Coordinates of C-alpha atoms in Angstrom, one line a residue:
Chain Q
X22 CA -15.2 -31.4 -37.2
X23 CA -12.4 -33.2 -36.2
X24 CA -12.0 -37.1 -36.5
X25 CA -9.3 -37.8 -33.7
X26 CA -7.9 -35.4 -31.0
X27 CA -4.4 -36.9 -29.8
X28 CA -4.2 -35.7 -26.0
X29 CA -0.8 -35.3 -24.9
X30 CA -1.3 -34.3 -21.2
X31 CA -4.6 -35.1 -19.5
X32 CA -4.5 -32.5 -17.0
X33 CA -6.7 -29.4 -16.1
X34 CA -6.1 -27.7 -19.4
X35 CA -5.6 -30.4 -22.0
X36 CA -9.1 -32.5 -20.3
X37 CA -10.9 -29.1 -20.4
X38 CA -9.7 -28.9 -23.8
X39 CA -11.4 -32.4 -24.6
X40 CA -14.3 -32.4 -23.1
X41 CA -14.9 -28.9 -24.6
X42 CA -14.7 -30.2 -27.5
X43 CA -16.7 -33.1 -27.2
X44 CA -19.0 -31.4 -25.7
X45 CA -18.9 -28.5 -28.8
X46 CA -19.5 -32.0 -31.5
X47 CA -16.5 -31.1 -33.0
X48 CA -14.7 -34.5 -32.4
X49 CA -15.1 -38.1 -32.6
X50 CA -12.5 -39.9 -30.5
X51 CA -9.6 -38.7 -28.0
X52 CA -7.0 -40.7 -27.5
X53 CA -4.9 -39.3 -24.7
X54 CA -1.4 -40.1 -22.7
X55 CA 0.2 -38.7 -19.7
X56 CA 3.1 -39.0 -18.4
X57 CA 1.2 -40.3 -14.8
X58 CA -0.6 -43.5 -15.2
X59 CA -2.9 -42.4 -12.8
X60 CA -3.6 -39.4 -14.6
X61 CA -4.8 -41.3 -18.1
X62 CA -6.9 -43.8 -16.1
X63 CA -8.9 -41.0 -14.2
X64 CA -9.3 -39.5 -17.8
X65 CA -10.8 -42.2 -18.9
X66 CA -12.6 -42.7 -16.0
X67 CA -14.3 -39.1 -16.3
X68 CA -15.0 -40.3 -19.8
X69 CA -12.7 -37.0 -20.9
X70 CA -10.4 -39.4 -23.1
X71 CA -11.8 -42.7 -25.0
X72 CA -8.7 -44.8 -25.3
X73 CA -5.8 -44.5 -23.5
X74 CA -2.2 -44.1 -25.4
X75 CA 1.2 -46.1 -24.0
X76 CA 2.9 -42.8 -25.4
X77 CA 2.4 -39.5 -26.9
X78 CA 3.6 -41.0 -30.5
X79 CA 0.8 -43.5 -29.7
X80 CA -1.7 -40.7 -28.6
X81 CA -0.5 -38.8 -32.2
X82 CA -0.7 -41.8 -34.3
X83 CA -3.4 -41.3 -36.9
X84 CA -5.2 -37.6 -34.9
X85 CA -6.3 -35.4 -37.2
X86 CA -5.3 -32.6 -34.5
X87 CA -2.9 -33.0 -31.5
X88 CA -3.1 -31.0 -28.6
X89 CA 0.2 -30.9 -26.3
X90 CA -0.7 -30.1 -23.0
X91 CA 2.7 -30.1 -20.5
X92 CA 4.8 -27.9 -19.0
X93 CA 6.0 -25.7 -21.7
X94 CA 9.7 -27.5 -20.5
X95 CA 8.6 -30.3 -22.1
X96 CA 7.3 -28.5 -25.0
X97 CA 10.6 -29.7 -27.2
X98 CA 10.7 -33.4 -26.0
X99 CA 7.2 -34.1 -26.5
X100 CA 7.4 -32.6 -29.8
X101 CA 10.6 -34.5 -31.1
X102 CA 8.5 -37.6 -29.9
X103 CA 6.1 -37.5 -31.9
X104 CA 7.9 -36.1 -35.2
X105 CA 8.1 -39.1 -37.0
X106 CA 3.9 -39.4 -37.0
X107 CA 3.2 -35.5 -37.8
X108 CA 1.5 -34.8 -41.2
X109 CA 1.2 -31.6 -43.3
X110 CA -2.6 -33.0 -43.2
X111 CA -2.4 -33.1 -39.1
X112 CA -3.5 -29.8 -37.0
X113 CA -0.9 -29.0 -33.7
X114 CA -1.6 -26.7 -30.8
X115 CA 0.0 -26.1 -27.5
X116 CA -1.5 -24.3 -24.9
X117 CA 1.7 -22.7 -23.3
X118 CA 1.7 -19.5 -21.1
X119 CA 5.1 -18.7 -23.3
X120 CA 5.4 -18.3 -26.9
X121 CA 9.3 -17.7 -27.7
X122 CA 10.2 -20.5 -25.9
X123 CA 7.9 -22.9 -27.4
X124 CA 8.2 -21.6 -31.1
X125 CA 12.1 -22.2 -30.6
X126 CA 11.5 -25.3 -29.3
X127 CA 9.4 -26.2 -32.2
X128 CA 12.0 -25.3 -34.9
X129 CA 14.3 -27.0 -33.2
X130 CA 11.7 -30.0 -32.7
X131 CA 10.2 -30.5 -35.8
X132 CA 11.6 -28.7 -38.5
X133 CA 10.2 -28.3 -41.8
X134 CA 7.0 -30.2 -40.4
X135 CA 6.5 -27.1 -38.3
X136 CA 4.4 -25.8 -41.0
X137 CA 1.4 -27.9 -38.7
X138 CA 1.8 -26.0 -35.5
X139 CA 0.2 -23.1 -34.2
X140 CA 0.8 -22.4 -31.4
X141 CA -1.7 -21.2 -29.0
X142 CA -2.2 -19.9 -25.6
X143 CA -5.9 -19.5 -24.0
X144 CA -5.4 -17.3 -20.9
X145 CA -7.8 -19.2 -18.5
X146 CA -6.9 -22.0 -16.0
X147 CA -7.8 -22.3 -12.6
X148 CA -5.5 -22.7 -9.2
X149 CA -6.0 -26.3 -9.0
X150 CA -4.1 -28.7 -11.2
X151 CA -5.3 -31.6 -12.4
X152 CA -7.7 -33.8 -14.4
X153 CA -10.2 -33.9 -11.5
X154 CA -10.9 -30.1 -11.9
X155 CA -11.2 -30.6 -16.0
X156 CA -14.4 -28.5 -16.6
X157 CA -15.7 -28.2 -20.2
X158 CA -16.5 -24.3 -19.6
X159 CA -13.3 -23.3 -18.8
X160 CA -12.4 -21.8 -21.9
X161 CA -15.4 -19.9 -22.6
X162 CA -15.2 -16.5 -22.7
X163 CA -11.5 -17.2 -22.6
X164 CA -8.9 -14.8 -24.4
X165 CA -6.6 -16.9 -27.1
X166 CA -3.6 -15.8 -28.6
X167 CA -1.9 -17.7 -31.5
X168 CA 1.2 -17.0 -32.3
X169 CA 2.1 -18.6 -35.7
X170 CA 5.3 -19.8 -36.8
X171 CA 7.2 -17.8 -39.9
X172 CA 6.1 -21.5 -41.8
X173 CA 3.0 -22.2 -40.1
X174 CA 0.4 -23.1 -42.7
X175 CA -2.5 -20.1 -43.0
X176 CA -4.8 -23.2 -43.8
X177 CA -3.9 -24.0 -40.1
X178 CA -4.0 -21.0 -38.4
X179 CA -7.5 -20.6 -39.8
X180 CA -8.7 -24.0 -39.1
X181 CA -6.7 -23.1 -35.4
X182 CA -9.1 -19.8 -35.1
X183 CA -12.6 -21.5 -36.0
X184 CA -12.1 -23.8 -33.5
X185 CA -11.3 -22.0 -30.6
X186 CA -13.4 -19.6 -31.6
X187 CA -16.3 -22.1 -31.8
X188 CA -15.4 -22.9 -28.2
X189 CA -16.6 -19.1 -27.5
X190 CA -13.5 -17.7 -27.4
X191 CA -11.9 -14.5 -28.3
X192 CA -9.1 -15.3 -30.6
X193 CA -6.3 -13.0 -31.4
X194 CA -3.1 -13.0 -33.8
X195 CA -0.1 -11.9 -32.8
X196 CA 3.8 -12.8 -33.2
X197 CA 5.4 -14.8 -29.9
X198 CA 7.3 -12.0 -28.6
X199 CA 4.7 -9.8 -28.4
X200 CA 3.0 -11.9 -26.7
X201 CA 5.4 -12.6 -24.5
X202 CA 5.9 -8.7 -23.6
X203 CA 2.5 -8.6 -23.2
X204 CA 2.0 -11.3 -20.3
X205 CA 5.1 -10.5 -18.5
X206 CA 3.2 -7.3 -18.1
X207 CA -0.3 -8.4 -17.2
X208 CA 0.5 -12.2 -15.9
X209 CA 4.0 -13.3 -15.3
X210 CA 4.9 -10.0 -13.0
X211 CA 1.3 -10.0 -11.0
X212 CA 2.5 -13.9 -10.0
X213 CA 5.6 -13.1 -9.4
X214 CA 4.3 -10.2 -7.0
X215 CA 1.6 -12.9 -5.4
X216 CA 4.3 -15.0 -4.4
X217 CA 6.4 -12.3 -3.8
X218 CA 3.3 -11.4 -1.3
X219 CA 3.1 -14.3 0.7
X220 CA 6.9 -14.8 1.3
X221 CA 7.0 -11.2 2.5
X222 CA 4.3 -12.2 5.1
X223 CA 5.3 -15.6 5.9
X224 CA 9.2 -14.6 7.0
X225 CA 7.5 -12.3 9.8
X226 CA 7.1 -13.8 12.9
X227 CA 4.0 -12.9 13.1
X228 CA 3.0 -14.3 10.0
X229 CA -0.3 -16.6 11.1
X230 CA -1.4 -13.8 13.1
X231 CA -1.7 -11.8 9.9
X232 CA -3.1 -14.3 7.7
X233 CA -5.6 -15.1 10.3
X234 CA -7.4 -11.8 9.8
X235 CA -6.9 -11.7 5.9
X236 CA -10.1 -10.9 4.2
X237 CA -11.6 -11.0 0.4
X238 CA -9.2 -8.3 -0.7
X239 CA -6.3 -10.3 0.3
X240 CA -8.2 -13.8 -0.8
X241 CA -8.3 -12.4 -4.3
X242 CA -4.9 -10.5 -4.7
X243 CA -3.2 -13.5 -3.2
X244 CA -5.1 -16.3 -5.1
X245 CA -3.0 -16.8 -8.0
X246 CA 0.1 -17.7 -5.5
X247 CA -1.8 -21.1 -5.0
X248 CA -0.6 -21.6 -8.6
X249 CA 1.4 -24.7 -9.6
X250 CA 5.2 -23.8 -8.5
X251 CA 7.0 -26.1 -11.3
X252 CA 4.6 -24.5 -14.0
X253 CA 5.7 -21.0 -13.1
X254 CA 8.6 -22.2 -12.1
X255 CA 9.4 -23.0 -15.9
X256 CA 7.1 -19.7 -16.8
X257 CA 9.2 -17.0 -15.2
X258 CA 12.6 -18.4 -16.4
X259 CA 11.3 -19.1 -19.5
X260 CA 10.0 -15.5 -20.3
X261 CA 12.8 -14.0 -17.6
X262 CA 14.0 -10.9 -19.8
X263 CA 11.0 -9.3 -20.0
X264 CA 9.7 -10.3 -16.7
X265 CA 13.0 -8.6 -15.4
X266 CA 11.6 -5.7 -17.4
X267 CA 8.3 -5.4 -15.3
X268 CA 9.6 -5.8 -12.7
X269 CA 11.9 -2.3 -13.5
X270 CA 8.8 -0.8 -14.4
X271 CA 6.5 -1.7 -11.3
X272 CA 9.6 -1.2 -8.9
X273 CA 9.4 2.8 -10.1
X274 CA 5.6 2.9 -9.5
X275 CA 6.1 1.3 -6.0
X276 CA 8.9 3.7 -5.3
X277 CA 6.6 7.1 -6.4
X278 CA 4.0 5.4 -3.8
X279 CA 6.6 5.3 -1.4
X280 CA 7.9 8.9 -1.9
X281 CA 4.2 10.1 -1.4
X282 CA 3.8 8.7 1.6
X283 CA 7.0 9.4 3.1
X284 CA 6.4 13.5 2.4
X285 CA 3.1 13.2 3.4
X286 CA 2.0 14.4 0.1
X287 CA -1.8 14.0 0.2
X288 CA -3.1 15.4 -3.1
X289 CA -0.1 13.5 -5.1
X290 CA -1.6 10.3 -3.5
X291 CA -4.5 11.0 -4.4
X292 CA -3.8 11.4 -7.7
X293 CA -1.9 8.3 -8.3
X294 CA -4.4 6.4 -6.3
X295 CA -7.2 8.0 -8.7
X296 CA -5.4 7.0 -11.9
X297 CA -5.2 3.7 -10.5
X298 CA -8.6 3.4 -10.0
X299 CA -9.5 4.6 -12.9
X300 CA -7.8 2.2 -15.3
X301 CA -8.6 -0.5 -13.4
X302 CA -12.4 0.7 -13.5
X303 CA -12.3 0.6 -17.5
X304 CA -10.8 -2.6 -17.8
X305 CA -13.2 -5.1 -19.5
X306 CA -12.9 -8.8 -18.1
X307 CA -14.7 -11.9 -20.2
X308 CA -16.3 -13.1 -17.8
X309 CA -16.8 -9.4 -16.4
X310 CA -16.1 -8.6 -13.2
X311 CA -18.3 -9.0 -10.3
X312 CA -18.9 -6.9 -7.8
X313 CA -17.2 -9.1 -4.5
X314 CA -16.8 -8.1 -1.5
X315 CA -13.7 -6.6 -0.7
Chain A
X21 CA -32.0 -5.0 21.3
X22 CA -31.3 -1.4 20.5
X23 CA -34.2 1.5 20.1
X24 CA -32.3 3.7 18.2
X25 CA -29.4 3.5 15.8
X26 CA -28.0 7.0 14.6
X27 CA -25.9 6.6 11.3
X28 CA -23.5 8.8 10.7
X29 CA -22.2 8.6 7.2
X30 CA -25.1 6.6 5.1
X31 CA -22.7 5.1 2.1
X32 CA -21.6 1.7 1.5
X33 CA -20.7 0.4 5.2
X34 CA -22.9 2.3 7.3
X35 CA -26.2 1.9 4.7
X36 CA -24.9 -2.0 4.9
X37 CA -24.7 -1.9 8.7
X38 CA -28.4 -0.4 8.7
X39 CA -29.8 -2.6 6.8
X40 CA -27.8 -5.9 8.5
X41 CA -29.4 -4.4 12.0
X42 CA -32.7 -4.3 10.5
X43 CA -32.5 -7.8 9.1
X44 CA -31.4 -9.3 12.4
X45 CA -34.4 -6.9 13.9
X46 CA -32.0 -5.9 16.4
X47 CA -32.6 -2.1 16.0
X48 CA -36.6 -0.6 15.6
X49 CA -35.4 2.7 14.3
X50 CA -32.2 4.3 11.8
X51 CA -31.9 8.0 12.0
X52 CA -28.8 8.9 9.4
X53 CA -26.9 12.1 8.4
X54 CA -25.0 12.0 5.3
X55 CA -22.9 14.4 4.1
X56 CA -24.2 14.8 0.6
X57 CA -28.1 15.2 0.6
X58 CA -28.2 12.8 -2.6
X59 CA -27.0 9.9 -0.1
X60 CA -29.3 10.8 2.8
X61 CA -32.5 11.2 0.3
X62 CA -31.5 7.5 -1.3
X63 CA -30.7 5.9 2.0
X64 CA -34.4 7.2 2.7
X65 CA -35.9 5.7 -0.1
X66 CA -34.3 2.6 0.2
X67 CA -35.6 2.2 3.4
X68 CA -31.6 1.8 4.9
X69 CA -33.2 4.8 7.4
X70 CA -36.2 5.5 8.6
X71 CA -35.6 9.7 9.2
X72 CA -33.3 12.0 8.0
X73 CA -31.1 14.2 10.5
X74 CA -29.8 17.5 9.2
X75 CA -27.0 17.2 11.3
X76 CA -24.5 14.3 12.7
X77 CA -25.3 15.6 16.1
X78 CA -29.1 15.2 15.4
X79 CA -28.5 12.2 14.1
X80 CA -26.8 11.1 17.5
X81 CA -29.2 12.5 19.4
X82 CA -31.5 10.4 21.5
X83 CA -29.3 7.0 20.2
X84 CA -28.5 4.3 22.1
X85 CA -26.0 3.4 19.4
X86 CA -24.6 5.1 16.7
X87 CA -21.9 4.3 14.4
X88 CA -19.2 6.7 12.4
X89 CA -18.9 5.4 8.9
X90 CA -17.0 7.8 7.6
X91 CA -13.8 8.2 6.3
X92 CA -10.9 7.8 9.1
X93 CA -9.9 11.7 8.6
X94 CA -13.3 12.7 9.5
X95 CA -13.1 10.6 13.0
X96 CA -12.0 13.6 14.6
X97 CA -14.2 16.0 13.8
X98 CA -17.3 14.2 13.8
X99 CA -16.9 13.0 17.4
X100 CA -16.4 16.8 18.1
X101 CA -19.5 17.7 16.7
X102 CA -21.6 14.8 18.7
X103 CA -19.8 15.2 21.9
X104 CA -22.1 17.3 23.8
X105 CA -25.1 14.4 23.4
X106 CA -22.4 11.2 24.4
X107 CA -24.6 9.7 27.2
X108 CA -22.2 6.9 29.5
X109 CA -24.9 4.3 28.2
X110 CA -24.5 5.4 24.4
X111 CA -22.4 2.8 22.6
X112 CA -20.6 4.4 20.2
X113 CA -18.3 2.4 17.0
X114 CA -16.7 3.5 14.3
X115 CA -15.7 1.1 10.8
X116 CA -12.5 2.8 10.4
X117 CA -9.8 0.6 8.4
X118 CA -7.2 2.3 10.8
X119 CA -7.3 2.3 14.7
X120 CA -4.7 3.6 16.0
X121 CA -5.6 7.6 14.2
X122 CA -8.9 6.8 15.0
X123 CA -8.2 5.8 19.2
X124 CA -6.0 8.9 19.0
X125 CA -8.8 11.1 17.5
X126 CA -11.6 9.4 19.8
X127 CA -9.4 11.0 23.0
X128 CA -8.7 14.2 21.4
X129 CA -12.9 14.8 21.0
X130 CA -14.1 12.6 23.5
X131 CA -12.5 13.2 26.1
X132 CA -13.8 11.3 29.3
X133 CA -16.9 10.7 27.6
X134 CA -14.3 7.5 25.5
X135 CA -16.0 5.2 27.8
X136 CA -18.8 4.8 25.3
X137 CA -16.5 4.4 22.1
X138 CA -15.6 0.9 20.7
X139 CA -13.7 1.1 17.8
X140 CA -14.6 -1.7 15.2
X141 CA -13.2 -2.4 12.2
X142 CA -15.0 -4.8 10.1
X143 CA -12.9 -6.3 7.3
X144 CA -15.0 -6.0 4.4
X145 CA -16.5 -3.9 1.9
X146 CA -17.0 -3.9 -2.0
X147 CA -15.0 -2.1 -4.5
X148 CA -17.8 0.0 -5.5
X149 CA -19.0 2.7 -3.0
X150 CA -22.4 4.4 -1.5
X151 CA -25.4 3.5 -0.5
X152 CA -26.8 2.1 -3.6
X153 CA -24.6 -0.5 -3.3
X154 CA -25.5 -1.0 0.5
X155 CA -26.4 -5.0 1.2
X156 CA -27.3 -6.5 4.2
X157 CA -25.6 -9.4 3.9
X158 CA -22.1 -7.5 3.5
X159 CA -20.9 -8.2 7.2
X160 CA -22.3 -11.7 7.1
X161 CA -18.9 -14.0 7.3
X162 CA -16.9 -11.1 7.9
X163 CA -14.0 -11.0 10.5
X164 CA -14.5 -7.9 12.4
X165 CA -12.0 -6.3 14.7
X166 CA -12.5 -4.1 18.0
X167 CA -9.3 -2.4 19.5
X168 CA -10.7 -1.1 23.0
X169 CA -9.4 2.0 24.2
X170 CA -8.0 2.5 27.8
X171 CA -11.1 3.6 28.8
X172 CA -14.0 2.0 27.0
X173 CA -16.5 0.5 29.2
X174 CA -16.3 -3.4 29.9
X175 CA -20.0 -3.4 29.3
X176 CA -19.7 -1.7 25.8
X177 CA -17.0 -4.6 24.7
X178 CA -19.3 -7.0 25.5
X179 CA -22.9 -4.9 23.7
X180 CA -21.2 -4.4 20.5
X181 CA -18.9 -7.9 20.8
X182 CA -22.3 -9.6 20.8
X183 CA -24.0 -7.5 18.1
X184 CA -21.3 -8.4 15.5
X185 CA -21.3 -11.8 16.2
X186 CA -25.4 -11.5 16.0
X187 CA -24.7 -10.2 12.5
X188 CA -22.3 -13.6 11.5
X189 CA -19.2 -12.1 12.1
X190 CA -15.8 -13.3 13.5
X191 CA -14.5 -11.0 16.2
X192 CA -11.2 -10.6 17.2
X193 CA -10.2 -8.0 19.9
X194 CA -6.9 -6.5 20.1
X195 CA -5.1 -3.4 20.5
X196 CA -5.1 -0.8 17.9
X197 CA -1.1 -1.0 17.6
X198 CA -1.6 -4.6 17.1
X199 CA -4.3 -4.3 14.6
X200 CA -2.5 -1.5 11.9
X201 CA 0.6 -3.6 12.2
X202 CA -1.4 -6.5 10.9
X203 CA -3.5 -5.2 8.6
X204 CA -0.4 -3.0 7.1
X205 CA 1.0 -6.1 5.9
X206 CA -2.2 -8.4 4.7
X207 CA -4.4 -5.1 3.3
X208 CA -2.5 -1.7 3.0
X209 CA 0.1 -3.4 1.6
X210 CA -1.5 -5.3 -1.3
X211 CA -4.0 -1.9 -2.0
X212 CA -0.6 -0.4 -2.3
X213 CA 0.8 -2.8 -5.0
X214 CA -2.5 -3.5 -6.6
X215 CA -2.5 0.9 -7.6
X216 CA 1.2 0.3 -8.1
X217 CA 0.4 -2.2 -10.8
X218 CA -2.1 -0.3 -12.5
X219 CA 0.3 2.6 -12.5
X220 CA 3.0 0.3 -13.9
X221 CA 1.1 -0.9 -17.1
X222 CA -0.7 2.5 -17.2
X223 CA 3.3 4.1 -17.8
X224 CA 4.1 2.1 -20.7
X225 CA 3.0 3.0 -24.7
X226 CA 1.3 -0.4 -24.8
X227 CA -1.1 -0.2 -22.1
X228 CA -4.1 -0.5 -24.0
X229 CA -2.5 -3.8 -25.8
X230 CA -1.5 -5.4 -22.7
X231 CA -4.6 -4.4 -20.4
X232 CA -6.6 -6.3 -23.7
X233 CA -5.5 -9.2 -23.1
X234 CA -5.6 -9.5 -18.8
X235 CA -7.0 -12.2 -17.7
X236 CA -8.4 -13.8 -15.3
X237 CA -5.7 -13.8 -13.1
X238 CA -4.8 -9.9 -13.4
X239 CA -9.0 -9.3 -12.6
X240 CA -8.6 -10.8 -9.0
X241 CA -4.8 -9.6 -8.5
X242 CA -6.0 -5.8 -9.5
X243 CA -9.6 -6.3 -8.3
X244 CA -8.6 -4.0 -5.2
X245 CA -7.1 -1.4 -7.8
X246 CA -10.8 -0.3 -8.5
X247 CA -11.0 1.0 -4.6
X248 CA -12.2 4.6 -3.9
X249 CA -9.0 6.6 -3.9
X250 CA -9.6 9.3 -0.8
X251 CA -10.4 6.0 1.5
X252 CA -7.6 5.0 0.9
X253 CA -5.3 7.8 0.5
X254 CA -5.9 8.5 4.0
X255 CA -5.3 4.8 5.2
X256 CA -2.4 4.6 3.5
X257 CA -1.3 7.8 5.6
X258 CA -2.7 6.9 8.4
X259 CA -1.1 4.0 9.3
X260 CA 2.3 5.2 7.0
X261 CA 4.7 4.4 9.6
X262 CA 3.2 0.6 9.6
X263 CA 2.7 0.8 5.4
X264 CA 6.4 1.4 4.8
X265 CA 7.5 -1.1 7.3
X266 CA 5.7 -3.7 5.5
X267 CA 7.1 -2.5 1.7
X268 CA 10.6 -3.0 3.2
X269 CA 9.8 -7.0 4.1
X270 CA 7.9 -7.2 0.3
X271 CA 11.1 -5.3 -1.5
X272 CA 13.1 -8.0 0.1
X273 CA 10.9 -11.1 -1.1
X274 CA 11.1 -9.8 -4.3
X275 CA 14.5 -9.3 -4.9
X276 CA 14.9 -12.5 -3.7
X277 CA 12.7 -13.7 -6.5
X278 CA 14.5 -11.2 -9.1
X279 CA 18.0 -13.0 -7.6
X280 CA 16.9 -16.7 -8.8
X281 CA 15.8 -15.6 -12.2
X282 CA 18.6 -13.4 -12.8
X283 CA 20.9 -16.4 -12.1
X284 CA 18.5 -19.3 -13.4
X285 CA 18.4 -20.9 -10.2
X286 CA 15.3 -23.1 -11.4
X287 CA 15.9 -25.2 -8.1
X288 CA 15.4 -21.9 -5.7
X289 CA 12.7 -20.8 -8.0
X290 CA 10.5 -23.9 -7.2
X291 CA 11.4 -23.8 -3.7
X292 CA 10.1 -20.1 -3.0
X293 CA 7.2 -20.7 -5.2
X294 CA 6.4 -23.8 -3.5
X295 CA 6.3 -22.4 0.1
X296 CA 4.1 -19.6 -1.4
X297 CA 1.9 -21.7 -3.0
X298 CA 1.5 -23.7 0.2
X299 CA 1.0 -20.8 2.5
X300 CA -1.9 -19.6 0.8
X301 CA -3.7 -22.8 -0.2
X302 CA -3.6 -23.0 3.8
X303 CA -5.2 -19.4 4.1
X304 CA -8.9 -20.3 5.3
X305 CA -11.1 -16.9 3.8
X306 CA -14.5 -16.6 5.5
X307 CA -16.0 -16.9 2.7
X308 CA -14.6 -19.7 1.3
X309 CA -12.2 -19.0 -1.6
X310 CA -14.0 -20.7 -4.8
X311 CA -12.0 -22.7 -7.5
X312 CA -12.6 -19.9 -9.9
X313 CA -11.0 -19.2 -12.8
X314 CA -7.3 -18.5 -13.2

């Protein structure tokens, strides 16, 4: 149980965050600030924060833990602005789709008083930004890595794993750049590819045409391109090198499909497509999938 | 109001079709030939037919419509092997993802007796197949397309026109060329990458540590993966020509995307992403794409 959550970034993923844990009894107040005005008052509005903070030192002043919620950019300013307020005593998370980044932004941030971060990333979110779509569910069932700092107190990271995992999560440990191998493989590239997907159509002339007659298999391949462009934006550059990497990777299985088709080889398509199909068959979702339409 | 509907092929679509017809009590009869006995004897019990044929022919036999839902490479030689029963007044459709194979295989066993065939293609479907999966509302919503032949009867447009739209779907009528063209680029396509990414993790040593952590986001990017592999290793070759077309305009938007991160352009980044991001918030799916999980 937590006295005072200091919410720094009142959007989809830090209000989800609060009202989460609100709704979980695990803490008494929120103070929150965002950088838009607008932003904190609907937050208050939705009852998601209780008091609204002038600044993020103000929303960290006297929170037992502090959640940063902003663009992982921001990761390093947000921290060095509240510095001067973090205890050994006071519990820090991010929820950043990139771990080198932010654990280098940390050092660099807060220094020995890094030994209160852990940083954390729960792989959920939703297309929409926003406060307005801050849903107290969203990170059930959700995968959560943190990815401690060399100095990161264990009396952190444990207190860091209780509480996400008594938000129904599935909590794992792991160091930030394997993490960050990992999602370039199974988040960052697929993105990339979605947007990559929609540029390919929309420079065709015939581009409305197409999408007109898109159906639920292209819905749902394509619905991660309605993501936020300055949060990938800062995603993809951020975890570039082994993004790059995938993309090596995937451009040699695209190629193999390619070959297939151009010799006509039947069986050999068939094989690959099989494979495919297979792997994707055994993968295990939280929430599992459901069998849409296609 | 139709008499008699002969199924041929009783599996996903065609058991869907059956039961949609029923529903809509626009058919007082289902005769229906499967392939594999297993099918045929669950389609029975289900009550997706009402008598089992032993042969596609008998199943055709005495119909005033039947549909084909088979796979596109069997087009061919199932029309061959109803031929002899084609009445003028027969309608005749198919559910073929391809249509320009399937007009081409329609002349080569019809003959003169094309008047009667409408080729359909309905754009939807599950990623599980057969008959146990069959659902009456699966066309409900759906956008459904008929490429006329050259010789297809006015009359027979207008029958089966009217039938899909009595089942809730959006029809579209174009020619064949027209229709592989489009749905190379906004279905083939993204089938293609969706294997392409399964194969792409699949290569690497940590496959089972990356596919453990996917998300939300790589369940609906890969959900097509999961697709039966001889459907659509004969799509994919069937409409090749279009397919490859398509991977050319999709290589180029993504080395467009590999350009900006390779130089850091943070500024092009956003741009590209942005337009992306736009263009498929404006996609309208039928249904409606929900604000799930990201």
């Amino acid at each position: 149980m937590f006295e005072q959550l200091g919410l720094i970034g009142c959007g989809l993923m830090g209000g989800s965050f609060a009202l989460a844990l609100k709704k979980a009894g695990l803490v008494k107040r929120v103070v929150g600030y965002s950088k838009s005005p607008t932003t904190t008052a609907r937050a208050l509005q939705m009852g998601v924060i209780d008091v609204e903070a002038p600044s993020a030192l103000l929303a960290a002043a006297g929170a037992d833990i502090v959640l940063l919620a902003v663009p992982v950019g921001a990761t390093e300013a947000t921290l060095k602005s509240i510095k001067h307020l973090v205890t050994p005593e006071m519990l820090i998370m991010d929820v950043g789709s990139t771990k080198t980044d932010v654990v280098q932004a940390a050092r660099d941030a807060l220094g020995s008083r890094i030994c209160s971060f852990v940083p954390a990333h729960p792989n959920t979110g939703k297309e929409v930004a926003g406060v307005a779509h801050a849903d107290e569910h969203l990170y059930r069932g959700a995968k959560v890595i943190l990815t401690p700092t060399e100095r990161t107190l264990t009396s952190h990271l444990h207190k860091a794993e209780a509480l996400w995992k008594a938000l129904g999560c599935d909590v794992r440990i792991m160091s930030p750049e394997t993490h960050d191998a990992a999602f370039a493989a199974i988040s960052h590239l697929p993105h990339m590819l979605a947007f990559a997907m929609m540029q390919s159509v929309m420079r065709q002339d015939q581009a409305d045409a197409f999408l007109a007659l898109a159906g639920p298999g292209f819905r749902d391949f394509t619905r991660i391109a309605a993501s936020e462009p300055k949060m990938w934006r800062d995603i993809l550059l951020a975890n570039k090198t082994e993004v790059l990497a995938q993309t090596q990777h995937f451009k040699q299985a695209m190629q193999a499909f390619e070959q297939v088709l151009l010799t006509d080889d039947a069986q050999a398509l068939e094989d690959m497509i099989t494979l495919a199909s297979a792997a994707r068959t055994q993968c295990r979702f939280n929430p599992p999938t459901t069998a849409s339409a296609a």
